Coordinates of C-alpha atoms in Angstrom, one line a residue:
Chain Z
M24 CA -28.7 -81.7 -18.5
R25 CA -26.4 -79.6 -16.3
K26 CA -24.7 -78.1 -19.3
T27 CA -27.8 -76.6 -20.8
P28 CA -27.8 -73.3 -18.9
T29 CA -24.1 -72.9 -19.7
I30 CA -24.6 -73.4 -23.4
A31 CA -27.5 -71.1 -23.3
A32 CA -25.4 -68.4 -21.5
V33 CA -22.6 -68.8 -24.1
A34 CA -25.1 -68.5 -26.9
L35 CA -26.5 -65.4 -25.3
L36 CA -23.0 -63.9 -25.0
L37 CA -22.2 -64.7 -28.6
S38 CA -25.4 -63.1 -29.8
L39 CA -24.7 -60.0 -27.7
A40 CA -21.2 -59.9 -29.2
A41 CA -22.8 -60.1 -32.6
C42 CA -25.0 -57.1 -31.8
G43 CA -21.9 -55.1 -30.6
G44 CA -20.2 -55.9 -33.8
G45 CA -23.2 -54.6 -35.8
E46 CA -23.1 -51.4 -33.9
T47 CA -19.5 -50.6 -34.5
G48 CA -20.0 -51.5 -38.1
G49 CA -22.6 -48.7 -38.3
T50 CA -24.8 -50.5 -40.7
A51 CA -27.7 -48.3 -41.9
A52 CA -30.3 -50.9 -41.0
E53 CA -29.6 -50.5 -37.3
A54 CA -31.7 -48.0 -35.3
P55 CA -29.6 -45.2 -33.8
P56 CA -28.6 -46.0 -30.3
A57 CA -31.2 -44.8 -27.8
K58 CA -30.4 -41.9 -25.4
S59 CA -29.2 -43.3 -22.1
I60 CA -27.6 -42.2 -18.8
I61 CA -25.5 -44.5 -16.6
L62 CA -24.9 -43.2 -13.0
I63 CA -22.1 -44.7 -11.0
T64 CA -22.0 -44.2 -7.2
P65 CA -18.8 -44.6 -5.1
N66 CA -20.7 -46.5 -2.4
P67 CA -24.0 -48.3 -2.1
V68 CA -26.8 -45.7 -2.1
G69 CA -28.8 -47.1 0.8
T70 CA -29.9 -44.2 2.9
N71 CA -26.9 -42.1 2.0
S72 CA -28.9 -38.9 1.4
F73 CA -26.2 -37.3 -0.6
L74 CA -26.1 -40.2 -3.1
Q75 CA -29.9 -40.4 -3.0
L76 CA -30.0 -36.8 -4.3
G77 CA -27.5 -37.8 -7.0
V78 CA -29.8 -40.6 -8.2
K79 CA -32.8 -38.3 -8.0
G80 CA -31.1 -35.7 -10.2
A81 CA -30.1 -38.2 -12.9
E82 CA -33.4 -39.9 -12.9
A83 CA -35.3 -36.6 -13.3
A84 CA -33.0 -35.6 -16.2
A85 CA -33.5 -39.0 -17.9
K86 CA -37.2 -38.7 -17.6
E87 CA -37.3 -35.1 -19.0
L88 CA -35.0 -36.1 -21.9
G89 CA -36.7 -39.3 -22.7
A90 CA -33.5 -41.3 -22.0
S91 CA -33.1 -44.6 -20.2
F92 CA -31.4 -44.6 -16.8
K93 CA -29.2 -47.2 -15.2
L94 CA -27.6 -47.1 -11.7
Y95 CA -24.3 -48.9 -11.0
E96 CA -23.4 -49.0 -7.3
S97 CA -19.8 -49.5 -6.3
K98 CA -18.5 -51.0 -3.1
D99 CA -14.8 -49.9 -3.2
P100 CA -12.2 -48.3 -5.5
T101 CA -11.8 -51.6 -7.5
S102 CA -15.5 -51.9 -8.2
I103 CA -15.6 -48.2 -9.2
A104 CA -13.1 -48.9 -12.0
Q105 CA -15.0 -52.1 -13.0
N106 CA -18.3 -50.2 -13.1
V107 CA -16.8 -47.4 -15.2
D108 CA -15.4 -50.1 -17.6
A109 CA -18.8 -51.7 -17.8
A110 CA -20.5 -48.4 -18.4
V111 CA -18.1 -47.4 -21.2
R112 CA -18.8 -50.7 -22.9
A113 CA -22.6 -50.1 -22.7
K114 CA -22.0 -46.8 -24.7
P115 CA -24.6 -44.6 -23.1
T116 CA -24.9 -40.9 -24.0
V117 CA -23.2 -40.0 -20.8
V118 CA -21.5 -41.7 -17.9
V119 CA -22.0 -39.9 -14.6
G120 CA -19.7 -40.4 -11.6
I121 CA -20.3 -38.8 -8.2
S122 CA -17.6 -37.5 -5.8
F123 CA -13.8 -37.3 -5.6
S124 CA -13.6 -41.1 -5.6
F125 CA -13.7 -40.8 -9.5
D126 CA -10.7 -38.4 -9.7
D127 CA -8.3 -41.3 -10.6
V128 CA -10.5 -43.2 -13.0
F129 CA -11.6 -40.1 -14.8
N130 CA -8.0 -39.0 -15.3
T131 CA -7.5 -41.8 -17.7
V132 CA -10.7 -43.4 -19.0
P133 CA -12.1 -40.3 -20.8
K134 CA -8.8 -39.9 -22.7
A135 CA -8.9 -43.6 -23.8
N136 CA -12.5 -43.2 -24.9
P137 CA -12.7 -39.8 -26.7
G138 CA -16.1 -40.6 -28.3
Q139 CA -17.8 -41.1 -24.9
Q140 CA -19.1 -38.2 -22.8
F141 CA -18.4 -38.2 -19.0
L142 CA -19.7 -36.1 -16.2
Q143 CA -18.2 -35.9 -12.7
V144 CA -20.3 -34.4 -10.0
D145 CA -18.9 -32.7 -6.8
S146 CA -15.3 -32.9 -7.9
C147 CA -13.1 -32.9 -11.1
A148 CA -10.3 -35.1 -12.3
K149 CA -7.0 -33.1 -12.3
D150 CA -6.2 -34.0 -15.9
Q151 CA -9.5 -33.0 -17.5
A152 CA -10.1 -34.4 -21.0
P153 CA -12.4 -32.4 -23.3
N154 CA -15.1 -35.1 -23.1
L155 CA -15.2 -34.8 -19.3
S156 CA -17.6 -32.3 -17.9
C157 CA -17.5 -31.4 -14.2
V158 CA -19.9 -30.0 -11.7
S159 CA -18.7 -28.4 -8.5
F160 CA -20.3 -26.4 -5.8
K161 CA -19.6 -23.2 -3.9
E162 CA -20.3 -24.8 -0.5
H163 CA -18.6 -21.7 1.1
E164 CA -21.5 -19.5 0.0
A165 CA -24.0 -21.6 1.9
A166 CA -21.7 -22.0 4.9
Y167 CA -21.5 -18.2 5.0
L168 CA -25.3 -17.9 5.1
A169 CA -25.4 -20.5 8.0
G170 CA -22.7 -18.3 9.7
V171 CA -25.0 -15.3 9.4
E172 CA -27.8 -17.3 11.2
A173 CA -25.3 -18.5 13.8
G174 CA -24.0 -15.0 14.5
L175 CA -27.5 -13.7 15.0
L176 CA -28.7 -16.6 17.1
S177 CA -25.7 -17.2 19.3
T178 CA -26.1 -15.6 22.7
S179 CA -22.5 -16.2 23.9
G180 CA -21.0 -14.9 20.6
Q181 CA -18.8 -18.1 20.6
I182 CA -19.5 -20.5 17.7
G183 CA -17.7 -23.6 16.5
V184 CA -17.4 -26.3 13.9
V185 CA -16.9 -30.0 14.4
A186 CA -15.4 -31.2 11.1
A187 CA -14.4 -34.7 10.1
L188 CA -10.8 -33.9 9.0
D189 CA -8.5 -30.9 8.6
T190 CA -8.3 -31.0 4.8
P191 CA -8.5 -28.0 2.4
F192 CA -11.9 -29.1 1.0
I193 CA -13.5 -29.4 4.4
H194 CA -12.4 -25.9 5.3
R195 CA -15.1 -24.6 3.0
W196 CA -17.5 -25.4 5.8
I197 CA -15.3 -23.6 8.5
E198 CA -13.9 -20.2 7.7
P199 CA -16.9 -19.0 5.6
F200 CA -19.1 -20.0 8.5
F201 CA -17.1 -17.8 10.9
E202 CA -16.9 -15.0 8.4
G203 CA -20.7 -15.0 8.0
A204 CA -21.1 -14.7 11.8
K205 CA -18.6 -11.9 12.0
S206 CA -20.5 -10.0 9.2
V207 CA -23.5 -9.6 11.5
K208 CA -21.7 -9.7 14.9
P209 CA -18.0 -8.6 14.5
E210 CA -17.1 -9.8 18.0
S211 CA -18.0 -13.5 17.2
A212 CA -15.3 -15.9 17.9
G213 CA -15.1 -19.2 16.0
T214 CA -13.2 -22.5 17.0
P215 CA -12.9 -25.5 14.7
L216 CA -12.3 -29.0 16.0
Y217 CA -11.7 -32.1 14.0
V218 CA -12.9 -35.7 14.7
G219 CA -10.0 -37.5 13.2
G220 CA -9.1 -40.9 14.5
S221 CA -9.3 -44.1 12.5
N222 CA -12.9 -43.5 11.2
P223 CA -13.3 -39.7 11.0
F224 CA -16.4 -39.8 8.8
S225 CA -18.4 -42.2 11.0
D226 CA -17.3 -41.8 14.7
P227 CA -20.2 -40.1 16.5
A228 CA -18.6 -40.8 19.9
R229 CA -15.5 -38.7 19.1
A230 CA -17.6 -36.1 17.3
K231 CA -19.7 -35.8 20.5
S232 CA -16.6 -35.5 22.6
Q233 CA -15.3 -32.7 20.4
A234 CA -18.7 -30.9 20.5
Q235 CA -18.6 -31.2 24.3
T236 CA -15.1 -29.7 24.4
L237 CA -16.6 -26.7 22.5
T238 CA -19.8 -26.4 24.6
G239 CA -17.6 -26.7 27.8
R240 CA -15.9 -23.5 26.7
G241 CA -19.1 -21.6 26.2
V242 CA -19.7 -22.2 22.5
D243 CA -23.5 -22.3 22.0
V244 CA -23.8 -22.8 18.2
I245 CA -21.9 -25.6 16.4
A246 CA -21.9 -26.4 12.8
A247 CA -21.6 -30.2 12.2
A248 CA -19.4 -31.1 9.2
A249 CA -18.6 -34.6 10.4
S250 CA -20.7 -36.8 8.1
G251 CA -21.8 -39.9 10.1
G252 CA -20.6 -38.1 13.2
N253 CA -23.1 -35.3 13.0
P254 CA -25.7 -37.0 15.3
G255 CA -23.1 -37.0 18.0
V256 CA -22.8 -33.3 17.7
F257 CA -26.5 -32.9 17.8
E258 CA -26.6 -34.9 21.1
A259 CA -23.9 -32.7 22.6
V260 CA -25.7 -29.5 21.9
A261 CA -29.0 -30.9 23.0
A262 CA -27.5 -31.7 26.4
S263 CA -25.8 -28.3 26.8
G264 CA -28.8 -26.3 25.5
G265 CA -26.9 -25.1 22.4
K266 CA -27.9 -25.4 18.8
A267 CA -26.3 -27.0 15.7
F268 CA -26.2 -26.9 11.9
G269 CA -26.5 -29.9 9.7
V270 CA -24.8 -30.5 6.3
D271 CA -25.7 -31.5 2.7
V272 CA -29.3 -32.4 3.3
N273 CA -32.0 -31.4 5.8
Q274 CA -30.9 -33.0 9.1
C275 CA -33.3 -30.9 11.3
A276 CA -35.5 -34.0 11.9
L277 CA -32.6 -36.0 13.2
S278 CA -32.7 -34.0 16.4
P279 CA -35.9 -32.0 16.7
G280 CA -35.5 -28.6 18.2
N281 CA -31.7 -28.6 18.2
V282 CA -30.8 -27.9 14.6
I283 CA -31.1 -24.4 13.4
D284 CA -30.6 -25.0 9.7
N285 CA -28.4 -26.9 7.2
V286 CA -25.7 -26.1 4.7
L287 CA -27.4 -27.6 1.7
K288 CA -25.9 -28.9 -1.5
N289 CA -28.5 -29.4 -4.2
V290 CA -26.7 -32.1 -6.1
D291 CA -29.9 -33.1 -7.9
V292 CA -30.5 -29.6 -9.3
A293 CA -26.9 -29.2 -10.6
E294 CA -26.6 -32.7 -11.9
N295 CA -29.9 -32.4 -13.8
A296 CA -28.8 -29.2 -15.4
A297 CA -25.4 -30.5 -16.4
I298 CA -26.8 -33.7 -18.0
K299 CA -29.2 -31.6 -20.1
E300 CA -26.3 -29.4 -21.3
I301 CA -24.3 -32.4 -22.3
F302 CA -27.4 -33.8 -24.2
N303 CA -27.6 -30.4 -25.9
G304 CA -24.0 -30.6 -27.1
K305 CA -22.5 -28.3 -24.5
A306 CA -20.0 -30.7 -23.0
G307 CA -16.7 -30.2 -21.3
G308 CA -15.4 -27.6 -18.7
V309 CA -16.3 -27.2 -15.1
K310 CA -19.6 -25.8 -14.2
V311 CA -19.7 -24.2 -10.8
Y312 CA -23.0 -24.0 -8.9
G313 CA -23.4 -21.4 -6.2
L314 CA -26.2 -19.5 -4.6
A315 CA -27.0 -17.8 -7.9
E316 CA -27.5 -21.1 -9.7
G317 CA -29.5 -22.7 -6.8
G318 CA -26.7 -25.3 -6.4
V319 CA -26.2 -24.6 -2.7
G320 CA -28.3 -23.0 -0.1
V321 CA -29.9 -23.2 3.4
N322 CA -33.3 -24.4 4.5
A323 CA -34.2 -20.8 5.5
L324 CA -34.3 -19.9 1.8
G325 CA -36.7 -22.8 0.9
D326 CA -40.4 -22.6 0.4
D327 CA -40.9 -25.5 2.8
L328 CA -39.2 -23.9 5.7
A329 CA -42.2 -24.1 8.0
S330 CA -42.4 -27.9 7.6
S331 CA -38.6 -28.4 7.5
G332 CA -38.4 -28.9 11.3
C333 CA -35.5 -26.4 11.4
T334 CA -35.6 -24.0 14.4
V335 CA -34.6 -21.0 12.2
A336 CA -38.3 -20.9 11.1
A337 CA -39.2 -19.4 14.4
S338 CA -37.0 -16.3 13.8
P339 CA -38.4 -14.4 10.8
D340 CA -36.0 -11.6 11.2
V341 CA -33.0 -14.0 10.8
V342 CA -34.7 -15.5 7.8
A343 CA -35.1 -12.0 6.3
K344 CA -31.4 -11.2 6.9
V345 CA -30.4 -14.5 5.3
K346 CA -32.5 -13.7 2.2
Q347 CA -31.0 -10.3 2.0
T348 CA -27.4 -11.7 2.3
R349 CA -28.2 -14.3 -0.3
D350 CA -29.3 -11.5 -2.7
D351 CA -26.2 -9.5 -1.9
I352 CA -24.0 -12.5 -2.7
V353 CA -25.8 -13.2 -5.9
A354 CA -25.6 -9.5 -6.9
G355 CA -21.9 -9.6 -6.2
K356 CA -22.1 -7.0 -3.3
I357 CA -20.6 -9.6 -1.0
T358 CA -17.9 -12.0 -2.1
V359 CA -17.3 -15.0 0.1
A360 CA -13.7 -16.0 0.1
D361 CA -13.1 -19.6 -1.0
P362 CA -10.7 -21.3 1.4
L363 CA -9.7 -23.7 -1.4
A364 CA -8.5 -20.8 -3.5
G365 CA -6.6 -19.5 -0.4
Chain C
M25 CA -10.2 -27.0 40.5
N26 CA -12.4 -25.3 38.0
I27 CA -15.2 -26.6 35.8
F28 CA -12.9 -26.9 32.8
E29 CA -10.6 -29.4 34.6
W30 CA -13.5 -31.4 36.0
S31 CA -14.9 -31.7 32.5
F32 CA -11.4 -32.8 31.2
L33 CA -11.3 -35.6 33.7
S34 CA -14.9 -36.5 32.8
G35 CA -13.8 -36.5 29.1
V36 CA -11.0 -38.9 30.0
L37 CA -13.3 -41.3 31.7
T38 CA -15.8 -41.2 28.8
A39 CA -13.1 -42.0 26.3
T40 CA -11.6 -44.7 28.6
A41 CA -14.7 -46.6 29.6
P42 CA -15.5 -48.7 26.5
V43 CA -11.8 -49.4 25.9
L44 CA -11.3 -50.5 29.6
L45 CA -14.4 -52.8 29.6
A46 CA -13.2 -54.5 26.4
A47 CA -9.6 -54.7 27.7
L48 CA -10.8 -56.4 30.9
G49 CA -12.2 -59.2 28.7
G50 CA -8.9 -59.3 26.8
L51 CA -7.0 -59.5 30.0
L52 CA -9.1 -62.4 31.4
C53 CA -8.4 -64.3 28.2
Q54 CA -4.7 -63.5 28.4
V55 CA -4.6 -64.8 32.0
A56 CA -5.9 -68.2 30.8
G57 CA -3.4 -68.2 27.9
V58 CA -5.9 -67.2 25.1
F59 CA -4.7 -64.4 22.9
N60 CA -8.0 -62.7 22.0
I61 CA -7.8 -60.1 19.2
A62 CA -11.6 -60.3 18.4
L63 CA -12.3 -57.4 20.9
E64 CA -12.9 -54.9 18.1
G65 CA -15.5 -57.0 16.4
Q66 CA -17.2 -58.0 19.7
L67 CA -17.3 -54.3 20.8
L68 CA -19.0 -53.4 17.5
W69 CA -21.4 -56.3 17.8
G70 CA -22.2 -55.3 21.4
A71 CA -22.8 -51.7 20.4
F72 CA -25.2 -52.8 17.6
T73 CA -27.2 -55.3 19.6
A74 CA -27.5 -52.8 22.5
V75 CA -29.1 -50.3 20.2
V76 CA -31.4 -53.0 18.6
V77 CA -32.7 -54.2 21.9
S78 CA -33.0 -50.7 23.5
D79 CA -34.9 -49.5 20.4
A80 CA -37.3 -52.5 20.5
T81 CA -38.0 -52.4 24.2
G82 CA -37.5 -48.7 25.1
S83 CA -35.3 -49.8 28.0
A84 CA -31.6 -49.0 28.1
W85 CA -31.0 -51.8 30.7
A86 CA -32.7 -54.3 28.4
G87 CA -30.3 -53.1 25.8
V88 CA -27.3 -53.7 28.1
A89 CA -28.6 -57.2 28.9
G90 CA -29.3 -57.9 25.2
A91 CA -25.8 -56.7 24.3
I92 CA -24.2 -59.0 26.9
I93 CA -26.2 -62.1 25.8
A94 CA -25.8 -61.4 22.1
T95 CA -22.0 -60.8 22.5
V96 CA -21.6 -63.9 24.6
L97 CA -23.2 -65.9 21.8
F98 CA -21.0 -64.2 19.3
S99 CA -17.9 -65.0 21.3
G100 CA -19.1 -68.6 21.4
L101 CA -18.0 -68.8 17.7
L102 CA -14.5 -67.9 18.9
S103 CA -14.5 -70.3 21.8
G104 CA -16.1 -73.1 19.8
A105 CA -13.8 -72.8 16.9
S106 CA -10.5 -72.2 18.7
V107 CA -10.9 -74.3 21.9
R108 CA -13.1 -77.1 20.8
L109 CA -12.2 -77.4 17.1
K110 CA -8.6 -76.3 17.7
A111 CA -8.6 -73.7 15.0
D112 CA -6.0 -70.9 15.1
P113 CA -7.6 -68.3 17.4
I114 CA -5.9 -65.4 15.5
V115 CA -7.4 -66.5 12.2
V116 CA -10.8 -67.0 13.8
A117 CA -10.6 -63.6 15.6
V118 CA -9.7 -61.8 12.4
G119 CA -12.7 -63.5 10.7
L120 CA -15.0 -62.4 13.6
N121 CA -13.8 -58.8 13.4
L122 CA -14.7 -58.8 9.7
L123 CA -17.9 -60.6 10.2
A124 CA -19.0 -58.1 12.9
L125 CA -18.3 -55.2 10.5
G126 CA -20.3 -56.7 7.6
L127 CA -23.1 -58.3 9.7
T128 CA -23.9 -55.1 11.6
A129 CA -24.0 -53.1 8.4
F130 CA -26.3 -55.7 6.8
L131 CA -28.6 -56.2 9.8
M132 CA -28.8 -52.5 10.2
R133 CA -30.4 -52.2 6.8
Q134 CA -32.7 -55.2 7.5
I135 CA -33.9 -54.0 10.9
F136 CA -33.8 -50.2 10.7
G137 CA -34.2 -50.0 6.9
S138 CA -31.3 -47.6 6.8
G139 CA -27.5 -47.6 6.5
G140 CA -25.0 -45.2 7.9
T141 CA -26.2 -43.9 11.3
Y142 CA -29.3 -44.9 13.3
S143 CA -30.7 -42.7 16.0
S144 CA -34.3 -42.3 17.1
P145 CA -36.4 -40.9 20.0
D146 CA -37.5 -44.5 20.8
L147 CA -33.9 -45.3 21.5
A148 CA -33.3 -45.2 25.3
G149 CA -29.8 -44.2 26.4
L150 CA -28.3 -45.1 29.7
P151 CA -29.1 -42.6 32.5
T152 CA -26.2 -40.6 33.9
L153 CA -25.3 -40.9 37.6
A154 CA -26.4 -37.2 38.0
E155 CA -29.9 -38.2 36.7
L156 CA -29.9 -41.1 39.2
G157 CA -29.3 -38.6 42.1
L158 CA -25.6 -38.9 42.4
D159 CA -24.5 -35.5 41.2
I160 CA -20.8 -35.7 42.0
P161 CA -17.9 -34.2 39.9
V162 CA -16.3 -36.2 37.2
L163 CA -18.6 -39.3 37.6
G164 CA -21.8 -37.3 37.5
P165 CA -22.1 -37.0 33.7
Q166 CA -21.2 -40.7 33.3
S167 CA -23.4 -43.8 32.9
P168 CA -23.4 -46.3 35.8
L169 CA -21.3 -48.6 33.6
V170 CA -18.3 -46.3 34.0
P171 CA -18.0 -46.8 37.8
L172 CA -18.8 -50.5 37.2
A173 CA -15.8 -50.8 34.9
L174 CA -13.6 -49.3 37.6
L175 CA -15.0 -51.7 40.2
L176 CA -14.4 -54.6 37.9
V177 CA -10.7 -53.7 37.7
V178 CA -10.5 -54.0 41.5
A179 CA -12.7 -57.1 41.6
M180 CA -10.5 -58.8 38.9
A181 CA -7.3 -57.9 40.7
W182 CA -8.7 -59.4 43.9
W183 CA -10.0 -62.5 42.2
L184 CA -6.8 -63.3 40.3
T185 CA -4.5 -63.0 43.3
R186 CA -6.7 -63.8 46.4
T187 CA -9.0 -66.7 45.4
R188 CA -8.3 -70.3 44.6
S189 CA -10.2 -70.3 41.3
G190 CA -8.3 -67.1 40.2
L191 CA -5.0 -68.7 41.0
R192 CA -5.9 -71.9 39.2
L193 CA -6.9 -69.9 36.1
R194 CA -3.5 -68.2 36.2
G195 CA -1.8 -71.5 36.6
A196 CA -3.6 -72.9 33.6
G197 CA -2.4 -69.9 31.5
Q198 CA 1.2 -70.0 32.7
H199 CA 1.9 -73.7 32.4
L200 CA -0.6 -75.7 30.4
E201 CA 0.9 -79.1 30.8
A202 CA 1.3 -78.7 34.6
A203 CA -2.3 -77.6 34.9
E204 CA -3.5 -80.5 32.9
A205 CA -1.3 -82.9 35.0
V206 CA -2.9 -81.8 38.2
G207 CA -6.3 -82.3 36.6
L208 CA -7.5 -78.7 36.0
P209 CA -10.2 -78.5 33.4
V210 CA -8.1 -76.3 31.1
A211 CA -10.5 -76.4 28.1
A212 CA -13.4 -75.4 30.3
Y213 CA -11.4 -72.5 31.6
R214 CA -10.7 -71.3 28.1
H215 CA -14.3 -71.6 27.0
G216 CA -15.2 -69.7 30.2
V217 CA -12.8 -66.8 29.7
T218 CA -13.6 -66.4 26.0
L219 CA -17.4 -66.2 26.8
A220 CA -16.7 -63.8 29.8
A221 CA -14.7 -61.6 27.4
G222 CA -17.8 -61.6 25.2
A223 CA -19.9 -60.4 28.1
L224 CA -17.4 -57.6 28.9
C225 CA -17.3 -56.6 25.3
G226 CA -21.1 -56.5 25.2
L227 CA -20.9 -54.1 28.2
A228 CA -18.2 -52.1 26.4
G229 CA -20.4 -51.9 23.3
A230 CA -23.5 -50.9 25.2
Q231 CA -21.4 -48.1 27.0
L232 CA -20.3 -46.9 23.6
S233 CA -23.6 -46.8 21.8
L234 CA -26.0 -46.1 24.8
G235 CA -23.6 -44.3 27.2
N236 CA -21.1 -42.2 25.3
V237 CA -23.7 -41.4 22.6
T238 CA -27.3 -42.7 22.0
L239 CA -27.1 -44.0 18.5
F240 CA -25.5 -46.6 16.2
S241 CA -23.2 -45.8 13.4
E242 CA -21.5 -48.3 11.0
G243 CA -18.0 -49.1 12.2
M244 CA -18.5 -46.9 15.3
S245 CA -16.0 -49.0 17.4
A246 CA -13.5 -47.2 15.3
G247 CA -10.4 -49.0 16.5
R248 CA -11.2 -48.9 20.2
G249 CA -11.1 -52.7 20.4
W250 CA -7.6 -52.7 18.9
I251 CA -6.5 -50.1 21.5
A252 CA -7.9 -52.5 24.1
V253 CA -5.7 -55.3 22.7
V254 CA -2.7 -53.1 23.0
A255 CA -3.6 -52.2 26.5
V256 CA -3.7 -55.9 27.4
M257 CA -0.3 -56.4 25.9
L258 CA 1.1 -53.4 27.9
S259 CA -0.5 -54.5 31.1
S260 CA 1.7 -57.6 31.8
V261 CA -1.6 -59.2 32.7
L262 CA -2.0 -57.0 35.8
P263 CA -5.5 -55.4 36.2
Y264 CA -4.2 -52.2 37.7
R265 CA -1.6 -51.7 35.0
L266 CA -4.4 -52.4 32.5
L267 CA -6.4 -49.5 34.1
L268 CA -3.3 -47.3 33.8
A269 CA -2.8 -48.2 30.1
C270 CA -6.4 -47.6 29.3
L271 CA -6.4 -44.3 31.2
L272 CA -3.3 -43.3 29.2
F273 CA -5.3 -43.7 26.0
G274 CA -8.2 -41.8 27.5
V275 CA -5.9 -38.9 28.5
A276 CA -4.2 -39.0 25.1
E277 CA -7.6 -38.7 23.4
A278 CA -9.1 -36.1 25.7
F279 CA -5.8 -34.2 25.7
G280 CA -5.6 -34.4 21.9
F281 CA -9.0 -32.7 21.6
R282 CA -7.9 -29.9 23.9
L283 CA -4.5 -29.5 22.1
Q284 CA -6.4 -29.1 18.9
G285 CA -8.4 -26.3 20.5
A286 CA -5.1 -24.7 21.5
G287 CA -3.9 -24.7 17.9
L288 CA -2.1 -28.1 17.4
P289 CA -2.9 -29.5 14.0
Q290 CA -5.6 -32.2 14.0
Q291 CA -3.1 -34.7 12.3
A292 CA -0.6 -34.3 15.2
A293 CA -3.3 -34.5 17.8
D294 CA -4.6 -37.6 16.1
A295 CA -1.3 -39.3 16.2
A296 CA -1.1 -38.9 20.0
P297 CA -2.6 -42.3 21.0
Y298 CA -0.4 -44.1 18.5
V299 CA 2.7 -42.3 19.5
I300 CA 1.9 -43.1 23.1
T301 CA 1.3 -46.8 22.2
L302 CA 4.7 -47.0 20.4
V303 CA 6.6 -45.3 23.2
A304 CA 4.8 -47.4 25.8
L305 CA 5.6 -50.7 23.9
V306 CA 9.2 -49.8 23.6
L307 CA 9.5 -48.8 27.3
A308 CA 7.8 -52.0 28.3
A309 CA 10.2 -54.0 26.3
V310 CA 13.2 -52.2 27.7
W311 CA 11.9 -52.7 31.3
R312 CA 11.3 -56.3 30.7
R313 CA 14.8 -56.9 29.3
R314 CA 16.3 -55.0 32.3
S315 CA 14.4 -57.1 34.8
H316 CA 15.5 -60.3 33.0
E317 CA 19.1 -59.1 33.1
H318 CA 18.9 -58.4 36.8
A319 CA 17.2 -61.7 37.5

């Protein structure tokens, strides 16, 4: 009796294998494979708002294209590789991976499977194969806009950033932020501090200490770029009477009245567009989404600003200046230097 | 002394407090001959349960009490497995550290319906001494648990050297067979210190999640329990030396933050606590060897 399920499973596997054989044989009787998208995340999605946006973008694209959608969540680097293998075996129209965690796998797997299309969002494997498309963002343009708001709203003229780590990529949230502030108030002075430690992306206690170090020196506007540490930064500014900026998604509601605005990354918009291009046969290359493409932004530019909970909504003159700066950047009148290109 | 230097000292105490409370638990175990390396996991568990209870009741003190009770229960796993069932305490402790990491992440999703970081207006943080009417420099911005930690150092030093029960505990740790021969309940001592360490780690966790900040974030203990273990090893089981060791880490962290502001790269500032640990371990070993040679 016990063996029955095992036998059934083996039978099922064999029948699946038979199906697979049929497909590769390409017999005319088989229906053409349906359009499908498989999205692989580097971590469980949970309430990770960044990954939630990634799922939303791929789901929307699948719906609009009439394709099926599957989500593979990874737990660690090993399971990322296993998920990519499983996805490749399923032969979807496109395999989507989110973040730099896929840099290694996408260096090799696309080359080994030239017939499969891949899309990497928010990073790009160094050794890019022609069947790997990449989507990256001009985070520095949005950080510059946040800097404009910070410059106009800081009373002390001293602003700061609490960032997770001192890495080249994270600098995209630092120097452009200070540049933006200087563009409206040349005497603005910016100080970056880094959380570091053994858990830099989720250590709110250290992030708060760093923010307090800044507020202790008279800094009254701090941009938080510390991932899970951001709420610690919000607590510090709330206690000192300062204001903060959130990152990636709308974090204004996390600390009502203390967050001016957010440096947004519209992963869903960019991913949706990139998937559609691949379905239309325009695969490969790196597509960069900046302010012009709506890939990055700030809440001040959104239609739902009034309900966003962000304090910038109370300063229409600042919002107007941000919109004008956005237009200038899109029109090429202002070029925001990219610290990564540095 | 200007405001900046007061705030520096205050920053040192904020960084020190959770480590010191956990290290006091570790010291107590060490005195009784139990090498407790489960401090990291208990600290995280305490931080989590403090937030859960504070969020449910709206009272920070209920959160502190909840963290103490929950962490004592949690450390019961260690005392039960290692003292009663004679399992290797190191192995059990490593298991508990991993369990705390996974269990808090899992329960966080079950209870708060979200992963990553949880903070909410319902969550009551510990009041500062300034809010309680004690607006003094350095201690003013701290929670009442910070002076409590300092008092506990004094109390433990007094208890271990001036009372009969304290001396018996030390005896049980230093010479197990002799202690058993004179009829001391050694196993009961070991259960007791392990559970007491749980209570202290519960306090440490509550200080971290309701005092230093008012939120819970996955893995927010971030190595502080391990620093506490090192502090215990550096202390030669003397409470005042333990305080010095913990303050050293607090200074290293707070100083590292300021050095960063002065232009030192983050990676170098980050290394400060570890460099200090290494130097201190080496110096402690050298001193110990010298004193043995002289003896």
